[in-house]
Coordinates of C-alpha atoms in Angstrom, one line a residue:
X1 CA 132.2 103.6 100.9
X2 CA 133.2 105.1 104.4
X3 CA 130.8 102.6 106.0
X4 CA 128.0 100.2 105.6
X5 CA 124.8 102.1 104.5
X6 CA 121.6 101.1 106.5
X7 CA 119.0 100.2 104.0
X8 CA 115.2 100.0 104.9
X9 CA 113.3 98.4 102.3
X10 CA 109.6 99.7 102.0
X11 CA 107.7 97.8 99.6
X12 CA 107.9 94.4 101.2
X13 CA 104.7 92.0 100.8
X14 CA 103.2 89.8 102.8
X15 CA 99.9 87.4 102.1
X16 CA 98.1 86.9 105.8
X17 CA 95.4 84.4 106.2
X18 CA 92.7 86.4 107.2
X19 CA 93.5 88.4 104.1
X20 CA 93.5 85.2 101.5
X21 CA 90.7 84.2 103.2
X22 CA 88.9 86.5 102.6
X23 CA 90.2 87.3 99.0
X24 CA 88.3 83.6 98.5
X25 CA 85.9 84.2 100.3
X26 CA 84.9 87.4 97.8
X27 CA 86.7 86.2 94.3
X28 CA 89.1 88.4 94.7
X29 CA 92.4 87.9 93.1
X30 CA 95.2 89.0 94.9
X31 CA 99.1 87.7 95.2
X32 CA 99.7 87.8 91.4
X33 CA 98.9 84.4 89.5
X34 CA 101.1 81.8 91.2
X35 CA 99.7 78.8 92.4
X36 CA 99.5 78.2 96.1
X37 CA 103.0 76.3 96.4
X38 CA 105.0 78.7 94.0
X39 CA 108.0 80.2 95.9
X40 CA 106.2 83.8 95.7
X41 CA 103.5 82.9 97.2
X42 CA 105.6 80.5 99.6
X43 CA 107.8 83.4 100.9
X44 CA 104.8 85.9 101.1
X45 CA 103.4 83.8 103.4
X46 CA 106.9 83.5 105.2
X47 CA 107.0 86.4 108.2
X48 CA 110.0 84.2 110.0
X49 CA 113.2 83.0 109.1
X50 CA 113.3 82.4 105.2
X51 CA 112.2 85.6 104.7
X52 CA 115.1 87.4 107.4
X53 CA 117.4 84.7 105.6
X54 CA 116.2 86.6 101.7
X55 CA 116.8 89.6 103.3
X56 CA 120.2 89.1 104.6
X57 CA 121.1 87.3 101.1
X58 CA 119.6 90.9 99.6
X59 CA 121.7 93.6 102.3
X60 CA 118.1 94.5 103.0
X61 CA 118.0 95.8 107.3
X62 CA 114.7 96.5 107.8
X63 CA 112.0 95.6 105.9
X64 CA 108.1 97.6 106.0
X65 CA 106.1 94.9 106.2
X66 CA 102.5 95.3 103.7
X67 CA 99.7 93.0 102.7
X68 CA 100.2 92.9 99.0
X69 CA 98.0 94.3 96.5
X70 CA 94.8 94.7 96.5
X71 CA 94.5 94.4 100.1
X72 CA 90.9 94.7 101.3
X73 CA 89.7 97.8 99.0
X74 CA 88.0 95.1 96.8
X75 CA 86.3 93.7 99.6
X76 CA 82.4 94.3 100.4
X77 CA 82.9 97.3 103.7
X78 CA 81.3 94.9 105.7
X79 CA 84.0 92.7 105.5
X80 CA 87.0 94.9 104.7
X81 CA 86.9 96.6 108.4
X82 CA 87.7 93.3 110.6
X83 CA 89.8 92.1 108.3
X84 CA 91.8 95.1 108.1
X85 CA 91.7 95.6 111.6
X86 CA 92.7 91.8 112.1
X87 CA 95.7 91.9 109.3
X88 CA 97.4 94.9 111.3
X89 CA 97.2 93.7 114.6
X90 CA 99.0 90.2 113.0
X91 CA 101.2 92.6 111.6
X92 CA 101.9 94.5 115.1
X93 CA 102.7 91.1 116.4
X94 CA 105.0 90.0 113.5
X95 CA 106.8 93.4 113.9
X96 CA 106.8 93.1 117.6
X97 CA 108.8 89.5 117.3
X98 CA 111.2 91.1 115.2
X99 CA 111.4 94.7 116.0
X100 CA 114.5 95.4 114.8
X101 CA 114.3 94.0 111.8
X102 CA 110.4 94.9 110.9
X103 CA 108.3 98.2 110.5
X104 CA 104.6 97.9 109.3
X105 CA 102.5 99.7 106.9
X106 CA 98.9 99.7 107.5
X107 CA 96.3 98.0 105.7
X108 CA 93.1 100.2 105.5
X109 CA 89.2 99.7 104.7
X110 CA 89.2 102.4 101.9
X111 CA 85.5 100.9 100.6
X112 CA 84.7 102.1 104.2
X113 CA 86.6 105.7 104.1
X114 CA 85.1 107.0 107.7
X115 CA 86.4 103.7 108.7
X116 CA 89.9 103.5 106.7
X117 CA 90.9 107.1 108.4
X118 CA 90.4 105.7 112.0
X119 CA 92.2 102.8 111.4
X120 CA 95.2 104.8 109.9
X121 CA 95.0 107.0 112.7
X122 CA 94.6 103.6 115.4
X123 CA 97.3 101.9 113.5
X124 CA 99.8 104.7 113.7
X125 CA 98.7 106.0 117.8
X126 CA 98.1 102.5 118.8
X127 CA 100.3 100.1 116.8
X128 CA 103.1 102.4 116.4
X129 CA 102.4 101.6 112.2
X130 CA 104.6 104.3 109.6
X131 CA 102.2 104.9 107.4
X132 CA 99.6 103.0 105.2
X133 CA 99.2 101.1 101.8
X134 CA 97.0 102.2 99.4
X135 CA 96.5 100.1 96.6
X136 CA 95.0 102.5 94.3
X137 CA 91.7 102.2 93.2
X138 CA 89.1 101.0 95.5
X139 CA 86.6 98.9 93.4
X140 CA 85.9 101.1 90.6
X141 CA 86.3 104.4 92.7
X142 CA 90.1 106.2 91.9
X143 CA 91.9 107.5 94.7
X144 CA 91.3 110.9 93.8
X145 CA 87.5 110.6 95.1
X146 CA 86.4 113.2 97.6
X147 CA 85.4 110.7 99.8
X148 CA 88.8 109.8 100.5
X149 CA 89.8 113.3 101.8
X150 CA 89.1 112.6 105.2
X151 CA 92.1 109.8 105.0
X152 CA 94.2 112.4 103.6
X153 CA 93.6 114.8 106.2
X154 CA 94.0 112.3 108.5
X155 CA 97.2 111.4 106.9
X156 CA 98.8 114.7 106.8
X157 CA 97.3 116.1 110.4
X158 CA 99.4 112.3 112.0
X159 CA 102.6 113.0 109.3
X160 CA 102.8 109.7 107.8
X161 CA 103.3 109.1 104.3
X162 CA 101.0 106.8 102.3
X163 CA 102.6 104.5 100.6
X164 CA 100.7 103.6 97.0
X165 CA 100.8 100.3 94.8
X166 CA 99.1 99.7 91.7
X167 CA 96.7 96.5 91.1
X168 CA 95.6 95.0 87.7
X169 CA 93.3 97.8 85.7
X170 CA 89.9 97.5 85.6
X171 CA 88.2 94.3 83.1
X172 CA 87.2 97.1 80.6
X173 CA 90.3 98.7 80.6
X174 CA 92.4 95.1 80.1
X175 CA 89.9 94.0 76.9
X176 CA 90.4 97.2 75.3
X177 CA 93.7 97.6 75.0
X178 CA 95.3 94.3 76.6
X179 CA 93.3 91.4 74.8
X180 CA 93.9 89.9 71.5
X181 CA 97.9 88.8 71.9
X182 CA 99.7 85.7 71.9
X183 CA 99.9 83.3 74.5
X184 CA 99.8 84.9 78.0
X185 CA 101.4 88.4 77.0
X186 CA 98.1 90.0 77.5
X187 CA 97.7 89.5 81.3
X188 CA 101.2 90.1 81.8
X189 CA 100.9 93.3 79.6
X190 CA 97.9 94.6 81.9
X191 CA 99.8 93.7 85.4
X192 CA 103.7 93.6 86.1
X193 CA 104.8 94.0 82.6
X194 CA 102.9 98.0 82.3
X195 CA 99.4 98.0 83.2
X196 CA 99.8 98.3 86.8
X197 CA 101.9 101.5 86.5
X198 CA 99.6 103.8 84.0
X199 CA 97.0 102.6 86.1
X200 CA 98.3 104.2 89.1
X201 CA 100.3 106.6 87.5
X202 CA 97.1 108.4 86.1
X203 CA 95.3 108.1 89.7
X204 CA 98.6 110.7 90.7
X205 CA 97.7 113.1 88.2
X206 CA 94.0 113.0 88.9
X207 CA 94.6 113.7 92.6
X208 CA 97.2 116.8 91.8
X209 CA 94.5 117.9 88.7
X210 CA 91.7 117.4 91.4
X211 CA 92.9 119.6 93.9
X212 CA 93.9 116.8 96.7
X213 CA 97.8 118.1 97.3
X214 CA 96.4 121.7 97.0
X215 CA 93.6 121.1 100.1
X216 CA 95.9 118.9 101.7
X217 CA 99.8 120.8 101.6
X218 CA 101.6 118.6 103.9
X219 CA 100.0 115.0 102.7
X220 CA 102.9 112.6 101.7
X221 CA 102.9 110.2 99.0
X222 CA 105.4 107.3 98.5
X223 CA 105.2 106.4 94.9
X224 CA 107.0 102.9 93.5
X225 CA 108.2 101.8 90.9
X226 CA 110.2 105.1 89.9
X227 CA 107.1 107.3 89.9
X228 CA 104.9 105.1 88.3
X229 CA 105.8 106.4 84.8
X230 CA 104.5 109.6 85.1
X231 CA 108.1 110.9 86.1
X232 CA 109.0 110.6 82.9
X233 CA 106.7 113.0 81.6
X234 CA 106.6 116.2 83.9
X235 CA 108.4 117.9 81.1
X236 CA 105.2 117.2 78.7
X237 CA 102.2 116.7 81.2
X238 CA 102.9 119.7 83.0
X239 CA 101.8 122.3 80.2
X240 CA 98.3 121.4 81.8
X241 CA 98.8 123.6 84.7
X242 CA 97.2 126.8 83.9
X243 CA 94.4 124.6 82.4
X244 CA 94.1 122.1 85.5
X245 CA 93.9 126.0 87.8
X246 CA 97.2 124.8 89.7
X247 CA 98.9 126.6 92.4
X248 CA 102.6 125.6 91.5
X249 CA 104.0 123.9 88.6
X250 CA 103.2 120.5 88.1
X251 CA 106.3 118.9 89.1
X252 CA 106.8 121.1 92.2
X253 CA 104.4 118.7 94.0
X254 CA 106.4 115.7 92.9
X255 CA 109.0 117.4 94.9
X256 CA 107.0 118.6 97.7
X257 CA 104.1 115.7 98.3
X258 CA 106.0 112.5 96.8
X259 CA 108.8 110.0 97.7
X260 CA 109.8 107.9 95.0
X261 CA 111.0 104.2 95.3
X262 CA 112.3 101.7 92.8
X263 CA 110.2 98.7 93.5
X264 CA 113.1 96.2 93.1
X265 CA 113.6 97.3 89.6
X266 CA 117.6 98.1 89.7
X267 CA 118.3 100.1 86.4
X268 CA 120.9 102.7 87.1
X269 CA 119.3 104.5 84.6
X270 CA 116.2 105.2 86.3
X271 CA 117.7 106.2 89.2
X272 CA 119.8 108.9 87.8
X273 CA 116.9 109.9 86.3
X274 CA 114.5 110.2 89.2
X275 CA 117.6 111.9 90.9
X276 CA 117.4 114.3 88.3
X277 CA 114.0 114.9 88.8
X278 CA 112.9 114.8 92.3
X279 CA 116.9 115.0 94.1
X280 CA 118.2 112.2 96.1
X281 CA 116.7 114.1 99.0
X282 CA 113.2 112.9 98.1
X283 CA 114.5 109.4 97.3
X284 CA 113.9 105.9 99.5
X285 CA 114.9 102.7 98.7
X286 CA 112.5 99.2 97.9
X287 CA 112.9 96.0 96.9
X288 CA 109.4 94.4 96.0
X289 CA 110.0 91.5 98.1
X290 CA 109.6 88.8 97.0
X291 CA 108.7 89.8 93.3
X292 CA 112.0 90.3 92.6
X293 CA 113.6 87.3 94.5
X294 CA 115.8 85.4 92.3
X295 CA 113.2 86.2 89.4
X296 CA 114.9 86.8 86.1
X297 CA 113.2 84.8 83.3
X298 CA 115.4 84.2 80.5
X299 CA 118.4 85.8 82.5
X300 CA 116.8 89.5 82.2
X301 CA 118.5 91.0 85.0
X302 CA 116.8 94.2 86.3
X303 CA 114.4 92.5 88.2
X304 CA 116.1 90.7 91.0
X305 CA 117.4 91.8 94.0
X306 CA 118.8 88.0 95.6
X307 CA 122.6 87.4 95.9
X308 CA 123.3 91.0 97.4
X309 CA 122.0 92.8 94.7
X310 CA 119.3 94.8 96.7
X311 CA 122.8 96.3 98.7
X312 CA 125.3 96.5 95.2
X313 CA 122.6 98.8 93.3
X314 CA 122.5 100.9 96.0
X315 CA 126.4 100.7 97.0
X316 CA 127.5 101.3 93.4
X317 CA 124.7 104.6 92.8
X318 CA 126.6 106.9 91.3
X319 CA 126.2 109.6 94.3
X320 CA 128.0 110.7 97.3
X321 CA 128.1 108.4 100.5
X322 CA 126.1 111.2 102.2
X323 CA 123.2 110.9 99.1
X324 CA 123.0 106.8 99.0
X325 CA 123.0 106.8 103.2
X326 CA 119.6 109.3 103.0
X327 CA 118.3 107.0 99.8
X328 CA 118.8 103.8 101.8
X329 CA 117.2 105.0 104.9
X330 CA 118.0 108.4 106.1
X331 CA 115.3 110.0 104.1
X332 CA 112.8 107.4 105.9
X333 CA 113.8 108.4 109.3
X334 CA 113.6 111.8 108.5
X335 CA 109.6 111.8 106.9
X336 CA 108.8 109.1 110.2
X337 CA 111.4 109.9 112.7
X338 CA 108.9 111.8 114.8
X339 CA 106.5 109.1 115.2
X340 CA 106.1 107.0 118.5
X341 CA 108.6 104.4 119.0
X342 CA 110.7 105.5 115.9
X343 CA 114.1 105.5 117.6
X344 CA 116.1 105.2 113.8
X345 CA 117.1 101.5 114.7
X346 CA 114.2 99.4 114.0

């Protein structure tokens, strides 16, 4: 390497009170299934210095802070809004402490979507926010909803990408096809182990199949987890094009509406393989903090990013310097460069 890449890590979590609260308040399960004093849940808490210490120990610069998944979207509207509104102003506050070490995606009241586009657009004018999370489904309802296309077009008319993560599939979905193994296989089945992914992975293909990236051209989508699967299978899928009334190929609007991240999971081979696919010029760089923090259960090792792994995976890509500087963050700067108080430093 000529010099020390910059790396901006998108998909960094964060648990905030007024989000947890009301998580209990509701029943709603959110974190992942750690008890309260687990390290996970112990560093998603942490907004000070254990988590800038992780993310020195992981060559991580600048971290986009997110509530994890599900956010509010499975949270009555009534409640959602304040505590929405609430969790990003915390957030502006956390980033404003740290500024050159923090950026913030917004969290949004999607069960409220008049309400979730003005808080993208307040967040982004007003809080100086890069974008938003958008944990898939909200409720029952898939992202591919017409409701949501005022957030889209709000999305696209500010130019800031939304950033989507899955959450655990729906209770009819897990007993079909996840219930019935040993031990706890099932549950991990359904969430982190595959669920999650097909779950979101199908939302992407409703909203290009339902027309969302065709009424909304310029909307930009951040997908984890190298595409969410559905990479994989743009050679197969897309014979449904003529069928689905598409303006382009299928996989010309993974190349034109999406980013794809690798959520922490460091397999060379996916990378080269989303390379292949999408180009390194449609390629940013995450680390799923703190998922993937010194987690490798029975020493699998694709799945942690501590010890200066986050930076080596990235370091050793095999690409040219000029590719892994725009994967680590020059291909960030250049989709949020324009925004207010993006200067490329912080």
């Amino acid at each position: 390497m000529s010099g020390k890449i910059r790396i901006v890590g998108l998909e960094e979590h964060l648990v905030l009170p007024v989000v947890s609260e009301a998580w209990q308040k509701a029943g709603v399960t959110g974190g992942g299934p750690y008890p309260h004093d687990h390290p996970v849940m112990r560093r998603l808490r942490d907004v000070g210095e254990q988590r800038l210490a992780d993310m020195d120990e992981q060559g991580i610069d600048v971290a986009v802070l997110s509530v994890t998944s599900p956010g509010v979207q499975n949270l009555p509207a009534a409640d959602a809004v304040p505590v929405a509104r609430e969790a990003n102003d915390a957030m502006a506050e956390i980033v404003a402490a740290h500024p050159e070490r923090y950026q913030a995606f917004a969290t949004l009241p999607t069960p409220s979507p008049e309400d979730a586009a003005a808080e993208l657009e307040r967040a982004v004018t007003q809080l100086g926010f890069r974008g938003a999370m958008v944990n898939g489904r909200t409720g029952d309802k898939l992202a591919d909803a017409p409701e949501f296309d005022d957030l889209y077009a709000t999305a696209e008319r500010l130019r800031v990408p939304l950033h989507f993560h899955p959450q655990t599939p729906l209770p009819a979905v897990q007993q079909a096809y996840y219930s019935g193994l040993p031990g706890a296989i099932g549950p991990a089945l359904a969430t982190a182990g595959l669920g999650w992914y097909y779950d979101l992975g199908v939302q992407y293909l409703r909203m290009i199949f339902s027309g969302v990236f065709d009424r909304h051209p310029g909307l930009q989508v951040i997908a984890g987890h190298w595409g969410e699967v559905v990479l994989f299978y743009l050679d197969h899928v897309g014979y449904l094009q003529e069928m689905a009334g598409l303006r382009q190929p299928l996989i010309d609007y993974f190349r034109q509406n999406f980013w794809i991240a690798g959520s922490g999971t460091v397999s060379e081979r996916y990378l080269r393989w989303t390379a292949e696919v999408v180009g390194t010029d449609r390629m940013l760089y995450s680390t799923d903090y703190p998922y993937t923090f010194g987690t490798r259960p029975a020493g699998f090792p694709y799945l942690d990013t501590s010890g200066g792994v986050a930076r080596s995976f990235l370091e050793n890509a095999p690409f040219t310097d000029e590719e892994k500087a725009a994967i680590g963050s020059g291909n960030w700067e250049r989709l949020t460069g324009h925004l207010p108080g993006a200067t490329g430093v912080g």
